[in-house]
XYZ file of C-alpha atoms in Angstrom:
781
model
C 19.360 -22.750 4.531
C 17.708 -20.925 1.623
C 17.029 -24.246 -0.131
C 15.354 -25.614 3.017
C 13.213 -22.478 3.298
C 12.156 -22.773 -0.340
C 11.373 -26.480 0.076
C 9.276 -25.740 3.157
C 7.400 -22.964 1.316
C 6.737 -25.265 -1.654
C 5.429 -28.036 0.605
C 3.124 -25.573 2.344
C 1.808 -24.421 -1.025
C 1.005 -27.983 -2.146
C -0.518 -28.730 1.271
C -2.795 -25.688 0.944
C -3.884 -26.692 -2.584
C -4.632 -30.252 -1.387
C -6.602 -28.929 1.567
C -8.606 -26.613 -0.737
C -9.431 -29.549 -3.049
C -10.588 -31.655 -0.082
C -12.864 -28.823 1.022
C -14.393 -28.605 -2.481
C -14.867 -32.405 -2.552
C -16.455 -32.431 0.914
C -18.806 -29.635 -0.092
C -19.896 -31.562 -3.205
C -20.424 -34.735 -1.126
C -22.557 -32.766 1.332
C -24.694 -31.395 -1.493
C -25.231 -34.867 -2.991
C -26.147 -36.231 0.445
C -28.676 -33.415 0.807
C -30.249 -34.387 -2.532
C -30.515 -37.993 -1.339
C -32.191 -36.846 1.865
C -34.722 -34.869 -0.156
C -35.450 -37.920 -2.276
C -36.022 -39.943 0.898
C -38.332 -37.181 2.077
C -40.348 -37.637 -1.092
C -40.538 -41.390 -0.429
C -41.713 -40.694 3.134
C -44.397 -38.467 1.699
C -45.657 -41.384 -0.385
C -45.689 -43.492 2.788
C -47.699 -40.785 4.502
C -50.207 -40.929 1.664
C -50.395 -44.665 2.193
C -51.205 -44.129 5.876
C -53.888 -41.607 4.982
C -55.529 -44.167 2.710
C -55.269 -46.758 5.434
C -56.991 -44.408 7.891
C -59.642 -43.882 5.282
C -60.110 -47.634 4.964
C -60.321 -48.033 8.730
C -62.991 -45.365 8.907
C -64.818 -47.138 6.109
C -64.633 -50.455 7.955
C -66.559 -48.897 10.812
C -69.402 -48.018 8.423
C -72.581 -50.126 8.701
C -73.571 -49.949 5.036
C -73.224 -53.322 3.261
C -72.353 -51.654 -0.028
C -69.561 -49.783 1.676
C -68.184 -53.040 3.176
C -68.108 -54.697 -0.230
C -66.281 -51.671 -1.703
C -63.646 -51.783 1.028
C -63.074 -55.471 0.521
C -62.470 -54.890 -3.163
C -60.192 -51.885 -2.625
C -58.028 -53.243 0.222
C -55.973 -55.769 -1.844
C -55.209 -53.104 -4.429
C -54.018 -50.706 -1.752
C -51.705 -53.335 -0.305
C -50.223 -53.970 -3.725
C -49.734 -50.233 -4.308
C -48.036 -49.868 -0.892
C -45.703 -52.801 -1.586
C -44.577 -51.435 -4.971
C -44.134 -47.788 -4.187
C -42.677 -48.146 -0.700
C -39.714 -50.153 -1.997
C -36.176 -48.764 -1.269
C -35.543 -48.400 -5.019
C -38.007 -45.484 -5.188
C -35.333 -42.928 -4.097
C -32.885 -44.139 -6.726
C -35.517 -43.950 -9.466
C -36.486 -40.420 -8.402
C -32.873 -39.241 -8.595
C -32.379 -40.832 -12.021
C -35.507 -39.357 -13.550
C -35.659 -35.986 -11.794
C -34.404 -33.925 -14.777
C -35.592 -30.619 -16.215
C -38.238 -32.368 -18.331
C -38.638 -35.591 -16.324
C -42.032 -37.218 -15.752
C -42.972 -39.316 -12.714
C -45.375 -42.097 -13.618
C -47.514 -43.723 -10.876
C -49.852 -46.575 -11.768
C -53.170 -45.971 -10.021
C -55.253 -47.997 -12.472
C -55.973 -50.695 -9.915
C -57.372 -48.187 -7.437
C -59.346 -46.454 -10.139
C -60.892 -49.724 -11.360
C -61.790 -50.699 -7.827
C -63.644 -47.435 -7.282
C -65.275 -47.055 -10.713
C -65.733 -50.474 -12.221
C -67.480 -49.369 -15.363
C -64.822 -46.914 -16.596
C -64.567 -46.481 -20.333
C -62.379 -49.159 -21.896
C -61.058 -46.758 -24.521
C -59.956 -44.325 -21.857
C -58.210 -47.194 -20.059
C -56.385 -48.110 -23.264
C -55.365 -44.528 -24.067
C -54.024 -43.699 -20.657
C -53.306 -47.138 -19.359
C -54.380 -45.925 -15.938
C -51.121 -44.010 -15.705
C -51.082 -40.682 -13.935
C -48.214 -38.481 -15.208
C -46.782 -35.828 -12.915
C -45.239 -33.562 -15.512
C -42.613 -31.265 -13.964
C -43.001 -28.891 -16.885
C -46.495 -28.152 -15.468
C -45.224 -28.085 -11.870
C -46.729 -31.582 -11.350
C -50.380 -30.468 -11.034
C -52.904 -33.188 -12.053
C -56.492 -31.964 -11.812
C -59.304 -33.997 -10.381
C -61.137 -34.040 -13.695
C -57.993 -35.268 -15.466
C -57.754 -38.108 -12.948
C -61.414 -39.211 -12.746
C -62.909 -37.791 -15.960
C -66.368 -36.200 -16.153
C -68.237 -39.126 -14.629
C -70.551 -38.238 -11.798
C -70.411 -40.704 -8.911
C -72.938 -39.075 -6.641
C -72.568 -37.847 -3.113
C -71.281 -41.093 -1.635
C -69.365 -40.176 1.557
C -66.272 -42.413 0.964
C -65.855 -40.936 -2.508
C -66.025 -37.379 -1.164
C -63.478 -38.287 1.502
C -61.197 -39.827 -1.141
C -61.495 -36.696 -3.294
C -60.500 -34.530 -0.359
C -57.558 -36.798 0.463
C -56.370 -36.719 -3.143
C -56.535 -32.913 -3.299
C -54.558 -32.727 -0.062
C -52.047 -35.167 -1.526
C -51.657 -32.980 -4.635
C -51.064 -29.894 -2.485
C -48.490 -31.636 -0.273
C -46.676 -33.084 -3.280
C -46.438 -29.646 -4.917
C -45.025 -28.178 -1.703
C -42.578 -31.052 -1.431
C -41.151 -30.277 -4.886
C -40.486 -26.700 -3.871
C -39.104 -27.858 -0.534
C -36.661 -30.240 -2.217
C -35.056 -27.514 -4.320
C -35.686 -24.656 -1.923
C -33.429 -26.245 0.637
C -30.499 -26.110 -1.776
C -30.467 -22.329 -2.074
C -27.630 -21.973 0.395
C -25.401 -24.278 -1.640
C -23.260 -22.523 -4.240
C -22.513 -25.851 -5.907
C -26.157 -26.705 -6.555
C -26.899 -23.122 -7.628
C -24.246 -23.432 -10.326
C -25.668 -26.807 -11.413
C -29.164 -25.358 -11.634
C -27.967 -22.295 -13.582
C -26.053 -24.541 -15.962
C -29.156 -26.649 -16.600
C -31.191 -23.534 -17.212
C -28.592 -22.209 -19.638
C -28.629 -25.532 -21.521
C -32.384 -25.895 -21.648
C -33.188 -22.224 -22.250
C -33.864 -21.133 -25.776
C -31.589 -18.139 -26.480
C -34.073 -15.626 -27.797
C -31.477 -12.953 -28.450
C -29.276 -15.197 -30.614
C -31.639 -14.639 -33.478
C -30.853 -10.909 -33.447
C -27.121 -10.943 -32.658
C -24.911 -12.160 -35.518
C -22.022 -14.450 -34.523
C -18.408 -13.272 -34.412
C -16.647 -13.498 -37.733
C -12.962 -14.508 -38.163
C -11.744 -10.908 -38.443
C -13.266 -10.002 -35.078
C -11.781 -13.077 -33.435
C -8.371 -12.235 -34.896
C -8.667 -8.612 -33.749
C -9.481 -9.764 -30.205
C -6.490 -12.119 -30.211
C -4.134 -9.369 -31.420
C -5.382 -6.963 -28.759
C -5.076 -9.531 -25.969
C -1.519 -10.285 -27.116
C -0.544 -6.599 -27.053
C 1.558 -6.707 -23.836
C 3.377 -9.830 -25.029
C 4.081 -8.270 -28.436
C 5.285 -5.133 -26.673
C 7.934 -7.200 -24.901
C 9.015 -8.518 -28.297
C 9.480 -4.992 -29.617
C 6.198 -4.630 -31.533
C 4.928 -1.126 -30.806
C 1.501 -0.642 -29.299
C 0.472 1.742 -32.081
C 1.005 -1.012 -34.657
C -1.236 -3.407 -32.721
C -3.936 -0.720 -32.462
C -3.788 -0.115 -36.213
C -4.144 -3.844 -36.924
C -7.168 -4.087 -34.628
C -8.727 -0.989 -36.159
C -8.276 -2.232 -39.712
C -9.759 -5.641 -38.845
C -12.793 -4.119 -37.130
C -13.488 -1.215 -39.488
C -15.278 -3.265 -42.126
C -17.427 -5.072 -39.569
C -18.235 -1.774 -37.878
C -19.614 -0.304 -41.108
C -21.838 -3.350 -41.633
C -23.278 -3.139 -38.117
C -23.885 0.579 -38.396
C -25.704 0.192 -41.723
C -27.805 -2.624 -40.286
C -28.761 -0.624 -37.190
C -29.620 2.487 -39.238
C -31.716 0.482 -41.693
C -33.608 -1.181 -38.865
C -34.118 2.072 -36.971
C -32.455 0.586 -33.876
C -29.910 1.984 -31.486
C -26.467 0.705 -32.396
C -24.322 -1.051 -29.850
C -21.387 1.005 -31.111
C -22.083 4.336 -29.476
C -18.547 5.741 -29.498
C -15.466 5.857 -31.663
C -13.228 3.823 -29.369
C -12.522 0.671 -31.344
C -11.539 -1.263 -28.203
C -14.826 -0.478 -26.463
C -16.746 -1.399 -29.601
C -15.001 -4.746 -29.876
C -15.581 -5.471 -26.174
C -19.278 -4.665 -26.439
C -19.562 -6.727 -29.612
C -18.084 -9.799 -27.911
C -20.162 -9.224 -24.788
C -23.386 -8.985 -26.806
C -22.689 -12.298 -28.544
C -21.835 -14.026 -25.269
C -24.858 -12.559 -23.533
C -27.102 -13.903 -26.287
C -25.784 -17.405 -25.570
C -26.239 -17.090 -21.797
C -22.488 -17.429 -21.089
C -21.026 -15.709 -18.024
C -17.334 -15.759 -17.121
C -16.722 -15.803 -13.372
C -12.989 -15.218 -13.230
C -9.896 -17.328 -13.699
C -7.089 -18.902 -11.722
C -5.526 -15.595 -10.665
C -8.813 -13.794 -9.959
C -9.102 -12.667 -6.354
C -12.619 -12.560 -4.885
C -11.475 -11.684 -1.388
C -11.587 -7.910 -1.734
C -14.074 -6.048 0.386
C -17.022 -4.354 -1.297
C -16.792 -0.777 -0.122
C -19.534 0.611 -2.342
C -21.612 1.754 0.649
C -18.696 3.221 2.619
C -16.491 6.278 2.301
C -13.604 5.376 0.049
C -10.013 5.075 1.270
C -6.998 6.232 -0.741
C -3.472 5.187 0.238
C -0.568 7.121 -1.322
C 2.724 5.227 -1.087
C 5.949 7.036 -1.992
C 9.702 6.439 -1.906
C 10.907 9.586 -0.087
C 9.826 12.066 2.566
C 10.662 15.502 3.873
C 13.057 17.051 4.744
C 14.609 15.476 1.637
C 13.628 18.070 -0.963
C 13.048 15.715 -3.873
C 10.061 15.371 -6.167
C 8.884 12.066 -4.720
C 8.808 13.626 -1.239
C 7.143 16.949 -2.082
C 4.602 16.095 -4.786
C 2.912 13.137 -3.021
C 2.552 15.335 0.068
C 0.697 17.968 -1.961
C -1.356 15.260 -3.680
C -2.486 13.871 -0.320
C -3.453 17.342 0.916
C -5.555 18.234 -2.136
C -7.222 14.824 -2.409
C -8.190 15.107 1.258
C -9.452 18.648 0.633
C -12.219 17.305 -1.643
C -13.600 15.349 1.368
C -14.789 12.560 -0.926
C -12.419 9.975 0.539
C -10.144 9.216 3.458
C -6.471 9.683 2.553
C -3.378 8.045 4.027
C 0.185 9.004 3.032
C 2.687 6.180 3.545
C 6.318 7.359 3.581
C 9.637 5.622 4.425
C 11.154 5.759 7.896
C 14.953 5.777 8.031
C 17.071 4.810 10.999
C 19.274 7.489 12.540
C 22.381 6.454 10.571
C 20.542 6.719 7.239
C 18.892 10.016 8.204
C 22.326 11.595 8.619
C 23.128 10.644 5.007
C 19.867 11.881 3.480
C 18.365 14.730 5.499
C 20.269 18.040 5.569
C 21.119 19.248 9.093
C 18.140 17.592 10.785
C 17.307 14.168 12.210
C 14.301 12.733 14.027
C 14.099 10.456 17.038
C 10.580 9.233 16.334
C 8.087 9.108 13.466
C 5.881 11.579 15.358
C 8.617 14.232 15.153
C 8.987 13.787 11.417
C 5.212 13.854 10.916
C 4.969 17.201 12.742
C 7.782 18.586 10.588
C 5.993 17.509 7.397
C 2.633 18.945 8.455
C 4.101 22.307 9.480
C 6.017 22.581 6.202
C 2.868 21.753 4.224
C 0.517 24.125 6.031
C 2.917 27.042 5.544
C 2.634 26.542 1.786
C -0.962 25.502 1.120
C -2.596 27.813 3.636
C -5.069 25.268 5.028
C -5.034 22.391 7.494
C -4.998 19.138 5.544
C -6.983 16.309 7.127
C -5.160 13.131 6.170
C -3.203 10.431 7.935
C 0.595 9.971 7.715
C 2.044 6.508 8.273
C 5.553 5.087 7.937
C 7.070 1.916 6.538
C 10.672 0.693 7.077
C 13.230 1.819 4.496
C 16.974 1.745 3.931
C 19.107 4.221 2.020
C 21.274 2.968 -0.865
C 24.389 5.061 -1.357
C 25.072 3.578 -4.804
C 21.585 4.324 -6.133
C 21.049 7.484 -4.071
C 17.552 6.263 -3.259
C 15.521 4.638 -0.474
C 14.667 0.949 -0.829
C 11.648 -0.455 1.093
C 12.381 -3.153 3.667
C 9.828 -5.942 3.962
C 6.297 -6.017 2.584
C 5.209 -2.397 2.212
C 1.567 -3.302 1.578
C 1.135 -4.720 5.105
C 1.332 -1.214 6.595
C -2.085 -0.393 5.128
C -4.768 -2.237 7.165
C -6.960 -4.579 5.143
C -10.087 -2.635 6.147
C -8.604 0.500 4.514
C -7.213 -1.277 1.433
C -9.375 0.277 -1.275
C -7.408 2.505 -3.672
C -3.600 2.600 -3.816
C -1.470 5.274 -5.491
C 2.105 4.085 -5.966
C 4.466 7.000 -6.496
C 7.289 5.499 -8.596
C 5.739 2.014 -8.895
C 8.818 0.523 -10.537
C 11.025 1.749 -7.684
C 8.635 0.491 -4.987
C 8.373 -2.968 -6.547
C 11.893 -3.782 -7.737
C 12.437 -5.908 -4.625
C 8.857 -6.102 -3.336
C 8.330 -9.461 -1.619
C 4.798 -9.532 -0.282
C 1.147 -9.518 -1.209
C 0.298 -8.365 -4.698
C -1.011 -4.797 -4.647
C -3.856 -5.518 -7.069
C -4.963 -8.448 -4.902
C -5.181 -6.364 -1.740
C -6.577 -3.153 -3.295
C -9.571 -2.617 -5.547
C -7.709 -0.184 -7.806
C -3.959 0.521 -8.064
C -2.552 3.578 -9.844
C 1.155 4.095 -10.514
C 2.690 7.554 -11.056
C 6.060 7.528 -12.830
C 8.331 10.367 -11.636
C 11.821 9.445 -12.802
C 13.493 8.551 -16.087
C 15.697 5.821 -14.629
C 16.919 4.641 -18.022
C 18.439 8.048 -18.762
C 20.393 8.008 -15.498
C 21.559 4.408 -15.931
C 22.833 5.006 -19.460
C 25.327 7.507 -18.039
C 26.922 4.817 -15.841
C 29.529 2.191 -16.714
C 28.011 -0.526 -18.942
C 24.967 1.688 -18.979
C 23.448 0.282 -22.184
C 23.409 -3.280 -20.834
C 22.046 -2.199 -17.451
C 19.375 -0.065 -19.105
C 18.241 -3.068 -21.179
C 17.606 -5.187 -18.074
C 16.076 -2.345 -16.055
C 13.686 -1.535 -18.899
C 12.224 -5.049 -18.894
C 12.150 -5.272 -15.101
C 10.191 -1.999 -14.993
C 7.740 -3.416 -17.539
C 7.469 -6.567 -15.461
C 6.672 -5.013 -12.080
C 4.377 -2.219 -13.277
C 2.337 -4.631 -15.332
C 2.076 -7.130 -12.475
C 1.205 -4.662 -9.702
C -0.729 -1.764 -11.312
C -4.148 -1.348 -12.890
C -3.283 2.059 -14.374
C 0.006 3.911 -14.858
C 0.352 7.688 -15.292
C 3.504 9.059 -16.913
C 4.197 12.722 -16.267
C 5.655 13.147 -19.749
C 6.779 11.187 -22.797
C 10.346 11.389 -21.498
C 9.656 8.370 -19.310
C 9.782 4.741 -20.343
C 6.728 3.526 -22.260
C 5.191 1.215 -19.672
C 2.202 -1.173 -19.921
C -1.247 0.238 -19.035
C 0.170 3.777 -19.143
C -1.075 7.169 -20.322
C 0.744 10.515 -20.403
C -0.585 13.307 -18.224
C 0.978 15.954 -15.990
C -0.702 15.352 -12.632
C 1.572 17.713 -10.667
C 0.927 21.309 -9.692
C 2.993 24.044 -8.124
C 3.152 25.301 -4.586
C 0.416 27.978 -4.148
C 3.106 30.318 -2.852
C 4.635 30.582 -6.360
C 1.289 31.572 -7.860
C 0.965 34.272 -5.212
C 4.425 35.570 -6.140
C 3.360 35.679 -9.790
C 0.223 37.633 -8.938
C 2.289 40.127 -6.945
C 4.679 40.570 -9.882
C 1.767 41.212 -12.240
C 0.304 43.798 -9.822
C 3.650 45.613 -9.524
C 3.993 45.805 -13.280
C 0.471 47.203 -13.636
C 1.369 49.903 -11.157
C 4.467 50.787 -13.165
C 6.967 49.320 -10.721
C 10.024 47.352 -11.815
C 9.313 43.672 -11.165
C 12.615 42.199 -12.343
C 15.946 43.746 -11.452
C 18.225 40.738 -12.179
C 19.088 38.693 -15.255
C 19.271 34.891 -15.564
C 19.754 32.060 -13.077
C 19.754 28.254 -12.825
C 18.647 26.235 -9.784
C 18.989 22.499 -9.233
C 20.768 19.735 -7.384
C 24.420 19.907 -8.390
C 24.900 16.551 -10.098
C 25.908 16.157 -13.730
C 22.647 14.423 -14.660
C 20.544 17.448 -13.644
C 21.540 19.510 -16.677
C 24.944 20.823 -15.576
C 26.756 18.953 -18.362
C 24.476 20.442 -21.020
C 24.742 23.926 -19.481
C 28.550 23.988 -19.444
C 28.745 22.620 -23.015
C 26.366 25.310 -24.348
C 28.115 28.187 -22.602
C 31.579 26.937 -23.602
C 30.593 26.527 -27.251
C 29.065 30.026 -27.516
C 31.215 31.926 -25.058
C 31.943 34.606 -27.678
C 28.298 34.868 -28.809
C 27.194 35.414 -25.219
C 29.961 37.810 -24.307
C 29.058 39.650 -21.128
C 26.305 37.185 -20.221
C 26.412 36.247 -16.536
C 24.537 33.331 -14.995
C 23.954 32.721 -11.277
C 23.818 29.030 -10.292
C 22.174 27.788 -7.064
C 22.609 24.222 -5.877
C 24.324 21.627 -3.692
C 25.220 18.071 -4.549
C 27.729 15.258 -4.873
C 29.257 16.656 -8.081
C 29.565 20.265 -6.867
C 33.373 20.301 -6.842
C 33.693 18.748 -10.311
C 31.109 21.104 -11.830
C 32.741 24.197 -10.391
C 36.202 22.997 -11.454
C 35.022 22.427 -15.035
C 33.478 25.916 -15.234
C 36.621 27.499 -13.851
C 38.845 25.591 -16.270
C 36.762 26.785 -19.232
C 36.646 30.330 -17.868
C 32.870 30.523 -17.910
C 31.040 33.447 -16.362
C 29.152 31.391 -13.769
C 28.499 32.552 -10.213
C 27.999 29.483 -7.981
C 25.994 29.854 -4.773
C 24.536 27.481 -2.209
C 21.203 25.865 -2.886
C 18.036 27.474 -1.544
C 14.282 27.223 -1.726
C 12.939 28.409 -5.066
C 10.444 30.625 -3.246
C 13.235 32.468 -1.411
C 12.940 36.277 -1.610
C 16.406 36.564 -3.139
C 15.201 34.801 -6.306
C 12.096 36.923 -6.969
C 13.991 39.588 -8.908
C 15.365 37.277 -11.621
C 13.662 37.555 -15.013
C 14.990 34.454 -16.811
C 15.230 30.856 -15.615
C 17.488 28.611 -17.705
C 17.062 24.817 -17.541
C 18.955 22.817 -20.209
C 18.322 19.436 -18.543
C 17.040 16.575 -20.718
C 17.064 13.921 -17.986
C 14.071 15.284 -16.093
C 10.623 13.836 -16.520
C 8.807 17.048 -15.597
C 10.953 19.733 -14.030
C 9.204 21.194 -10.989
C 11.523 24.232 -11.002
C 10.378 25.074 -14.553
C 6.721 25.076 -13.490
C 7.541 27.199 -10.455
C 9.415 29.771 -12.570
C 6.471 30.054 -14.979
C 4.092 30.469 -12.022
C 6.225 33.402 -10.780
C 5.835 35.093 -14.166
C 9.420 34.588 -15.400
C 10.816 33.614 -18.779
C 11.885 29.979 -18.997
C 14.470 28.794 -21.528
C 14.470 25.002 -21.923
C 15.249 22.331 -24.500
C 12.726 21.159 -27.084
C 12.279 17.841 -25.304
C 9.297 15.614 -24.364
C 9.798 16.490 -20.698
C 8.862 20.112 -21.510
C 5.820 19.345 -23.666
C 3.354 20.554 -21.006
C 5.063 23.970 -20.748
C 5.044 24.800 -24.472
C 1.521 26.197 -24.308
C 2.738 29.031 -22.038
C 3.948 32.128 -23.957
C 6.822 32.712 -21.519
C 8.324 29.284 -22.262
C 11.060 29.634 -24.897
C 12.337 26.303 -26.270
C 15.406 25.618 -28.413
C 16.487 22.721 -30.623
C 20.085 23.669 -31.402
C 22.827 25.532 -29.578
C 22.314 28.474 -31.958
C 18.649 28.566 -30.956
C 19.737 28.643 -27.321
C 21.779 31.812 -27.925
C 18.851 33.432 -29.731
C 16.434 32.576 -26.935
C 18.748 34.010 -24.264
C 19.060 37.308 -26.124
C 15.285 37.433 -26.763
C 14.449 36.881 -23.080
C 16.951 39.474 -21.832
C 15.628 42.093 -24.282
C 11.903 41.689 -23.494
C 9.507 41.416 -20.563
C 7.457 38.266 -19.901
C 3.701 38.335 -20.390
C 1.417 38.194 -17.326
C -0.315 34.859 -16.810
C -4.010 34.629 -17.600
C -6.408 33.144 -14.979
C -6.689 29.973 -17.062
C -2.905 29.589 -17.233
C -2.581 30.090 -13.480
C -5.276 27.470 -12.867
C -3.541 24.935 -15.147
C -0.409 25.258 -12.999
C -2.280 24.837 -9.701
C -2.680 21.698 -7.632
C -6.470 21.986 -7.924
C -6.200 21.463 -11.694
C -3.565 18.762 -11.246
C -5.849 16.880 -8.847
C -8.718 17.005 -11.321
C -6.458 15.697 -14.090
C -5.277 12.927 -11.790
C -8.817 11.857 -10.876
C -9.810 11.798 -14.546
C -6.809 10.002 -16.067
C -6.382 7.499 -13.233
C -10.096 6.586 -13.519
C -10.662 7.509 -9.885
C -13.822 9.374 -10.886
C -15.339 6.049 -11.913
C -14.035 4.278 -8.801
C -15.135 7.019 -6.383
C -18.607 6.971 -7.923
C -18.880 3.286 -7.012
C -18.822 2.119 -10.623
C -16.281 -0.571 -9.941
C -16.872 -2.502 -13.148
C -14.024 -1.946 -15.570
C -16.497 -2.538 -18.311
C -18.617 0.096 -19.896
C -22.183 -0.648 -20.839
C -24.301 0.033 -23.842
C -28.004 -0.262 -24.565
C -29.444 -2.290 -27.370
C -33.228 -2.677 -27.661
C -33.593 -1.512 -24.055
C -31.217 -4.149 -22.667
C -27.899 -3.416 -21.005
C -24.813 -5.171 -22.342
C -21.841 -5.239 -19.966
C -18.271 -6.059 -20.870
C -17.204 -7.092 -17.384
C -16.378 -10.764 -16.902
C -17.642 -11.555 -20.388
C -14.577 -13.511 -21.489
C -11.339 -14.631 -19.857
C -8.734 -11.873 -20.135
C -5.406 -13.174 -21.364
C -3.596 -10.139 -19.951
C -4.947 -10.784 -16.436
C -3.780 -14.384 -16.550
C -0.303 -13.345 -17.697
C -0.133 -10.546 -15.100
C -0.954 -12.982 -12.324
C 1.742 -15.346 -13.512
C 4.294 -12.533 -13.687
C 3.446 -11.424 -10.149
C 3.875 -14.957 -8.829
C 7.206 -15.354 -10.638
C 8.401 -12.012 -9.227
C 7.412 -13.092 -5.723
C 9.440 -16.284 -6.056
C 12.411 -14.391 -7.502
C 12.522 -11.737 -4.765
C 12.172 -14.374 -2.073
C 15.680 -15.662 -2.833
C 18.306 -13.597 -1.007
C 21.078 -14.620 -3.415
C 19.131 -13.374 -6.444
C 18.274 -10.162 -4.634
C 21.922 -9.422 -3.929
C 22.912 -10.239 -7.518
C 20.495 -7.578 -8.795
C 21.721 -4.873 -6.420
C 19.384 -5.120 -3.435
C 20.549 -3.918 -0.032
C 21.341 -6.925 2.182
C 18.604 -7.649 4.688
C 15.828 -5.676 2.959
C 13.541 -8.652 2.418
C 12.426 -8.036 6.012
C 12.787 -5.044 8.317
C 15.418 -5.213 11.060
C 15.337 -4.867 14.843
C 16.038 -1.127 14.763
C 12.945 -0.573 12.633
C 10.972 -2.678 15.110
C 12.030 -0.397 17.952
C 11.445 2.850 16.049
C 8.076 1.898 14.575
C 6.922 -0.340 17.459
C 6.652 -3.393 15.207
C 6.650 -7.055 16.044
C 9.777 -8.955 14.938
C 9.435 -10.211 11.342
C 8.491 -13.831 10.812
C 11.178 -16.250 9.788
C 9.144 -17.196 6.737
C 6.691 -15.042 4.845
C 3.236 -16.436 4.012
C 2.802 -18.071 0.650
C 1.960 -15.609 -2.110
C -1.687 -14.624 -2.259
C -3.072 -17.974 -1.006
């Protein structure tokens, strides 16, 4: 059955491509037919001129002057000959063959001229041969003096009438030329032909000033374009950047010296070698008149929303009441992005059926999405203190017991209407796209940002055959993030180094924790005791959340920390094993049930201990710092953001850990400065997010990825200057992933939940959806 489905999909794809080619061919045929019609129109115009002359002759025949009768008798045979020659059917073919950019139309009027002026200069007849040339380079205008010379023929009435008729003929012929090409303006095909002819015939004035690309620049561009491919082969990105910089440095010095010597503004206005190389290539291509209009994978179907209020869709992999980072942080992000009122915000979260809710949500279930939405909004407003104006939507999801995570069912992107598909923020993009079988995110949205929350490789390495699994997951994560994201933000260097990624902490803390910290600082200023308890640890009770490291440290230095007592708060799957290990080693740990970090019972603790090295950016650490406590954590990339705070005490060895514990217990933490409090807030996190995700450029309607530079008063743009090898490869990877995830057997082999390619009937009832189609539409076409 799967083979038949694939065969049907393939046949539909080929049928669509054939139909598209027929449409292109029909359009070209229509344009050529239009050109033929215009040529026939020109021939009809000549016929009209013939009729005008005939009317003139008829009027002359009615004249009583003998001289006029003799003139008409002489002129009439010549007119008949002219009509026979230039009314032939071959005239349209000859016009089409000779109607080029510099073509000349030659009409022999010598017979008519000789009949009218019999004593014309013989030398003039020999020079011109009686040939009138309608030069298109001069828009086809032939003056009366050029036609008849300077000879005065008096005020004879037939001659004046002929002059008037000829002037009218010139005017009509000039209008006909404009009419022929003016009618083609609606045809994209002819517009491209005309632009191509102009580019060929136009003298590139700027090429004299712009030196051509040298081999080192071409090699640098090739190395940079091959960066993602080399990254897959194990060549680090830093090495590629160094190669590009070394290749471009010499050329950069030459251009700078040349611009300084000439007193001109250099194209290279910044120190970013990539921007300089892009602008250099764009300037050379612009000087030649070349313009790249996109490749095979380029999608031109996106709506231009430059004149509308922008729409931001935040898609995440979890939702409240599951108290996990991917449920809490996207909710805060939606609230604070909506608070700026610069864009409309939609938060898209998974909806679980009742059976899955009982496995995930503690002591609460929901009968409808509206109930869960009310729960989320009430929880949020209690913590932020304002009513957030954003929309909450749901997509079908299923809970995986083995992975302890929610897997999307069906095409998640379809739950954002096309009219609102502008900017997408994918929380955990690798997780969302492992089994994504639907429209490519970057095809539907104008800008797609991924935010990496979890260090999946660290968790997988702890499992059976973890090294082998981590190898495959690493490359799959590279695959999907590169294919579906324009920009990737990593919360810390503890995450996998993904394509198109930068490191930035774009998370803040609940405003309630900052208020607690301010209250603690006020109490201390008034001489009151702010901290009455010692140290504590809070986190989900699974080994990967730092419990293994904590027990090892305390067991190794049990004698050095004699009398040290630690309270532990948390629930989880490994609770029994953790407590049994601590009891067996006789450690002084007091285990209690998990609770909210803002609970009043935790305000009196002075020291928060977090030995975890599997976190990407521990939210509990940020919350403890916001409350004015000491934090003792490992010297690890996940804690890099917190090192700038004086109350953060890091350790490298177990001996350092003992020293830090004693130091924290013997001293009082320093109050946070206003700047430090702001850096921990969601306002600051939102500003960092807008900056590093390039949303500031997108929200300001500057949708070109390219920057621009001025050179001699002219703007040079990088956008669409050359085909981008990375974009071509990304499109191919997305298509391959779509084909791979469309096969149910391959999905199951890689660990997908059965039946998640489409949502089921229960999801249809809960979310009021139509039943899924038997076959999904062909990818992107």
